[in-house]
Amino acid sequence: MTLARDDLAVASTAKPARWSFDAKALIAAPGLIFMGLAFAVPVLMLIGDSFVDRDGLSLAGYRKVLGDPYYIGIIGNSLQLACITTAVCLAVGYPAAWALARIRGVWQVILFALIFLPLTVSIVVKTFGLTIMMRRDGIINFLLVNLGFIERPMRLVFTEFSLYFGMVNVFLPFMILPLYSVMRMLDPRLLDASASLGAGPVHTFLRVTLPLTMPGVIAGGTLVFSISVAAYVTPGLLVGDRFMTMSQVMAKAYLNIRDFQLGASMAVIMLVISAALILASSYLVRTPGGERR
């Protein structure tokens, strides 16, 4: 009891720990300053423009975007495009990432090359290449006709099929890479243990493989959705004005009709959608105990 009282007395007389500055934090200063000038300041200016028109403070931009069925439909187009692109990339990228994480030797090098090389090519170049492939005299129509699937070449460019095909082609690597980073750390003995306990392939996948790779699924899905919902070049080149997206409205508002408040309001709505998705994904990767995986 005496020791306990002495400890309490020492604790009561001890001075509170002072806040100390770690000089190593200064190493991050250049990067933080650059991000503040190149990202935070323009975003704040964009948000400010969304609340200002020629007469001063106004919510006319948001009323125009959220109150007009035309712009609501455009927001729906962007969300639809992002959701379908993310779903297809996940369906195609999951087995590709699994093969990349499990295969060894020269085949792994070949698969890495097939995945990474498209990232070294500009999106504009890849999209123009897709338009050449999907022309009436392109390779896709040539193969379909000569294999007997169709009798005459069909129009593929400036259709929604070309849009989704191009989006998946461009953004698939961004789904595979996060999945691969998680799958390569998965212990194969866990799958053998599941099989030795009598679980079939489907049960093993649903109860072992999928839960353990879920952080990669969430990270890849968040990344692909965020960049797909803001895509501008690929929809503009592959389908044009037939399928308007939020990015195209922003570009037209700034470059053509010079309605800066409309473009800024649409940009802020896109920013809110992306921020909400990032917050949701951050919550999903937490365990029930509140610790990150």
PDB file of N, CA and C in Angstrom, residues 183-225:
ATOM      1  N   MET A 183      -1.970 -10.973 -53.214  1.00  0.00           N
ATOM      2  CA  MET A 183      -1.943 -12.420 -53.468  1.00  0.00           C
ATOM      3  C   MET A 183      -0.552 -13.013 -53.326  1.00  0.00           C
ATOM      4  N   ARG A 184       0.477 -12.242 -53.638  1.00  0.00           N
ATOM      5  CA  ARG A 184       1.835 -12.774 -53.543  1.00  0.00           C
ATOM      6  C   ARG A 184       2.232 -13.046 -52.100  1.00  0.00           C
ATOM      7  N   MET A 185       1.546 -12.428 -51.132  1.00  0.00           N
ATOM      8  CA  MET A 185       1.832 -12.668 -49.720  1.00  0.00           C
ATOM      9  C   MET A 185       0.959 -13.755 -49.110  1.00  0.00           C
ATOM     10  N   LEU A 186       0.030 -14.308 -49.897  1.00  0.00           N
ATOM     11  CA  LEU A 186      -0.860 -15.352 -49.402  1.00  0.00           C
ATOM     12  C   LEU A 186      -0.103 -16.679 -49.339  1.00  0.00           C
ATOM     13  N   ASP A 187      -0.122 -17.323 -48.188  1.00  0.00           N
ATOM     14  CA  ASP A 187       0.586 -18.586 -47.996  1.00  0.00           C
ATOM     15  C   ASP A 187      -0.176 -19.706 -48.693  1.00  0.00           C
ATOM     16  N   PRO A 188       0.419 -20.384 -49.669  1.00  0.00           N
ATOM     17  CA  PRO A 188      -0.290 -21.469 -50.364  1.00  0.00           C
ATOM     18  C   PRO A 188      -0.678 -22.619 -49.450  1.00  0.00           C
ATOM     19  N   ARG A 189       0.006 -22.763 -48.305  1.00  0.00           N
ATOM     20  CA  ARG A 189      -0.308 -23.855 -47.391  1.00  0.00           C
ATOM     21  C   ARG A 189      -1.698 -23.711 -46.776  1.00  0.00           C
ATOM     22  N   LEU A 190      -2.212 -22.476 -46.746  1.00  0.00           N
ATOM     23  CA  LEU A 190      -3.565 -22.282 -46.234  1.00  0.00           C
ATOM     24  C   LEU A 190      -4.588 -22.975 -47.125  1.00  0.00           C
ATOM     25  N   LEU A 191      -4.374 -22.927 -48.429  1.00  0.00           N
ATOM     26  CA  LEU A 191      -5.286 -23.590 -49.357  1.00  0.00           C
ATOM     27  C   LEU A 191      -5.170 -25.100 -49.225  1.00  0.00           C
ATOM     28  N   ASP A 192      -3.937 -25.614 -49.036  1.00  0.00           N
ATOM     29  CA  ASP A 192      -3.751 -27.049 -48.832  1.00  0.00           C
ATOM     30  C   ASP A 192      -4.410 -27.497 -47.528  1.00  0.00           C
ATOM     31  N   ALA A 193      -4.303 -26.663 -46.498  1.00  0.00           N
ATOM     32  CA  ALA A 193      -4.938 -27.004 -45.227  1.00  0.00           C
ATOM     33  C   ALA A 193      -6.455 -27.044 -45.360  1.00  0.00           C
ATOM     34  N   SER A 194      -7.005 -26.104 -46.116  1.00  0.00           N
ATOM     35  CA  SER A 194      -8.452 -26.095 -46.331  1.00  0.00           C
ATOM     36  C   SER A 194      -8.896 -27.349 -47.079  1.00  0.00           C
ATOM     37  N   ALA A 195      -8.127 -27.743 -48.095  1.00  0.00           N
ATOM     38  CA  ALA A 195      -8.476 -28.946 -48.846  1.00  0.00           C
ATOM     39  C   ALA A 195      -8.340 -30.200 -47.992  1.00  0.00           C
ATOM     40  N   SER A 196      -7.309 -30.240 -47.125  1.00  0.00           N
ATOM     41  CA  SER A 196      -7.124 -31.416 -46.273  1.00  0.00           C
ATOM     42  C   SER A 196      -8.230 -31.566 -45.243  1.00  0.00           C
ATOM     43  N   LEU A 197      -8.911 -30.470 -44.928  1.00  0.00           N
ATOM     44  CA  LEU A 197     -10.027 -30.524 -43.990  1.00  0.00           C
ATOM     45  C   LEU A 197     -11.352 -30.827 -44.670  1.00  0.00           C
ATOM     46  N   GLY A 198     -11.313 -31.083 -45.979  1.00  0.00           N
ATOM     47  CA  GLY A 198     -12.510 -31.509 -46.688  1.00  0.00           C
ATOM     48  C   GLY A 198     -13.217 -30.428 -47.464  1.00  0.00           C
ATOM     49  N   ALA A 199     -12.669 -29.207 -47.524  1.00  0.00           N
ATOM     50  CA  ALA A 199     -13.330 -28.126 -48.254  1.00  0.00           C
ATOM     51  C   ALA A 199     -13.053 -28.262 -49.749  1.00  0.00           C
ATOM     52  N   GLY A 200     -14.084 -28.059 -50.552  1.00  0.00           N
ATOM     53  CA  GLY A 200     -13.933 -28.093 -51.991  1.00  0.00           C
ATOM     54  C   GLY A 200     -13.351 -26.802 -52.528  1.00  0.00           C
ATOM     55  N   PRO A 201     -13.073 -26.739 -53.829  1.00  0.00           N
ATOM     56  CA  PRO A 201     -12.470 -25.528 -54.408  1.00  0.00           C
ATOM     57  C   PRO A 201     -13.331 -24.283 -54.225  1.00  0.00           C
ATOM     58  N   VAL A 202     -14.649 -24.421 -54.409  1.00  0.00           N
ATOM     59  CA  VAL A 202     -15.530 -23.258 -54.273  1.00  0.00           C
ATOM     60  C   VAL A 202     -15.571 -22.785 -52.830  1.00  0.00           C
ATOM     61  N   HIS A 203     -15.707 -23.730 -51.899  1.00  0.00           N
ATOM     62  CA  HIS A 203     -15.760 -23.378 -50.477  1.00  0.00           C
ATOM     63  C   HIS A 203     -14.431 -22.759 -50.036  1.00  0.00           C
ATOM     64  N   THR A 204     -13.324 -23.303 -50.520  1.00  0.00           N
ATOM     65  CA  THR A 204     -12.011 -22.742 -50.177  1.00  0.00           C
ATOM     66  C   THR A 204     -11.870 -21.323 -50.698  1.00  0.00           C
ATOM     67  N   PHE A 205     -12.355 -21.087 -51.908  1.00  0.00           N
ATOM     68  CA  PHE A 205     -12.259 -19.742 -52.464  1.00  0.00           C
ATOM     69  C   PHE A 205     -13.108 -18.750 -51.671  1.00  0.00           C
ATOM     70  N   LEU A 206     -14.332 -19.146 -51.351  1.00  0.00           N
ATOM     71  CA  LEU A 206     -15.248 -18.219 -50.681  1.00  0.00           C
ATOM     72  C   LEU A 206     -14.885 -17.979 -49.219  1.00  0.00           C
ATOM     73  N   ARG A 207     -14.312 -18.979 -48.553  1.00  0.00           N
ATOM     74  CA  ARG A 207     -14.051 -18.867 -47.121  1.00  0.00           C
ATOM     75  C   ARG A 207     -12.590 -18.571 -46.784  1.00  0.00           C
ATOM     76  N   VAL A 208     -11.682 -18.816 -47.723  1.00  0.00           N
ATOM     77  CA  VAL A 208     -10.264 -18.614 -47.433  1.00  0.00           C
ATOM     78  C   VAL A 208      -9.643 -17.579 -48.380  1.00  0.00           C
ATOM     79  N   THR A 209      -9.666 -17.885 -49.675  1.00  0.00           N
ATOM     80  CA  THR A 209      -8.953 -17.048 -50.640  1.00  0.00           C
ATOM     81  C   THR A 209      -9.553 -15.644 -50.740  1.00  0.00           C
ATOM     82  N   LEU A 210     -10.861 -15.565 -50.952  1.00  0.00           N
ATOM     83  CA  LEU A 210     -11.497 -14.261 -51.148  1.00  0.00           C
ATOM     84  C   LEU A 210     -11.374 -13.356 -49.925  1.00  0.00           C
ATOM     85  N   PRO A 211     -11.654 -13.851 -48.691  1.00  0.00           N
ATOM     86  CA  PRO A 211     -11.478 -12.949 -47.531  1.00  0.00           C
ATOM     87  C   PRO A 211     -10.045 -12.449 -47.362  1.00  0.00           C
ATOM     88  N   LEU A 212      -9.058 -13.311 -47.624  1.00  0.00           N
ATOM     89  CA  LEU A 212      -7.671 -12.901 -47.443  1.00  0.00           C
ATOM     90  C   LEU A 212      -7.209 -11.930 -48.520  1.00  0.00           C
ATOM     91  N   THR A 213      -7.815 -11.990 -49.694  1.00  0.00           N
ATOM     92  CA  THR A 213      -7.436 -11.075 -50.774  1.00  0.00           C
ATOM     93  C   THR A 213      -8.380  -9.878 -50.878  1.00  0.00           C
ATOM     94  N   MET A 214      -9.307  -9.757 -49.950  1.00  0.00           N
ATOM     95  CA  MET A 214     -10.264  -8.652 -50.017  1.00  0.00           C
ATOM     96  C   MET A 214      -9.614  -7.270 -49.951  1.00  0.00           C
ATOM     97  N   PRO A 215      -8.535  -7.070 -49.174  1.00  0.00           N
ATOM     98  CA  PRO A 215      -7.887  -5.741 -49.226  1.00  0.00           C
ATOM     99  C   PRO A 215      -7.430  -5.361 -50.628  1.00  0.00           C
ATOM    100  N   GLY A 216      -6.938  -6.337 -51.400  1.00  0.00           N
ATOM    101  CA  GLY A 216      -6.547  -6.051 -52.774  1.00  0.00           C
ATOM    102  C   GLY A 216      -7.741  -5.755 -53.657  1.00  0.00           C
ATOM    103  N   VAL A 217      -8.850  -6.470 -53.425  1.00  0.00           N
ATOM    104  CA  VAL A 217     -10.073  -6.214 -54.189  1.00  0.00           C
ATOM    105  C   VAL A 217     -10.573  -4.801 -53.923  1.00  0.00           C
ATOM    106  N   ILE A 218     -10.568  -4.400 -52.656  1.00  0.00           N
ATOM    107  CA  ILE A 218     -11.056  -3.067 -52.298  1.00  0.00           C
ATOM    108  C   ILE A 218     -10.135  -1.986 -52.857  1.00  0.00           C
ATOM    109  N   ALA A 219      -8.821  -2.198 -52.725  1.00  0.00           N
ATOM    110  CA  ALA A 219      -7.872  -1.200 -53.235  1.00  0.00           C
ATOM    111  C   ALA A 219      -7.954  -1.077 -54.751  1.00  0.00           C
ATOM    112  N   GLY A 220      -7.986  -2.217 -55.445  1.00  0.00           N
ATOM    113  CA  GLY A 220      -8.082  -2.166 -56.902  1.00  0.00           C
ATOM    114  C   GLY A 220      -9.401  -1.584 -57.372  1.00  0.00           C
ATOM    115  N   GLY A 221     -10.494  -1.979 -56.718  1.00  0.00           N
ATOM    116  CA  GLY A 221     -11.801  -1.448 -57.089  1.00  0.00           C
ATOM    117  C   GLY A 221     -11.888   0.050 -56.866  1.00  0.00           C
ATOM    118  N   THR A 222     -11.348   0.515 -55.746  1.00  0.00           N
ATOM    119  CA  THR A 222     -11.366   1.957 -55.468  1.00  0.00           C
ATOM    120  C   THR A 222     -10.549   2.728 -56.496  1.00  0.00           C
ATOM    121  N   LEU A 223      -9.373   2.199 -56.819  1.00  0.00           N
ATOM    122  CA  LEU A 223      -8.500   2.885 -57.784  1.00  0.00           C
ATOM    123  C   LEU A 223      -9.140   2.942 -59.169  1.00  0.00           C
ATOM    124  N   VAL A 224      -9.651   1.811 -59.649  1.00  0.00           N
ATOM    125  CA  VAL A 224     -10.237   1.769 -60.992  1.00  0.00           C
ATOM    126  C   VAL A 224     -11.501   2.622 -61.051  1.00  0.00           C
ATOM    127  N   PHE A 225     -12.339   2.545 -60.021  1.00  0.00           N
ATOM    128  CA  PHE A 225     -13.569   3.346 -60.026  1.00  0.00           C
ATOM    129  C   PHE A 225     -13.245   4.834 -60.030  1.00  0.00           C
TER     130      PHE A 225
END
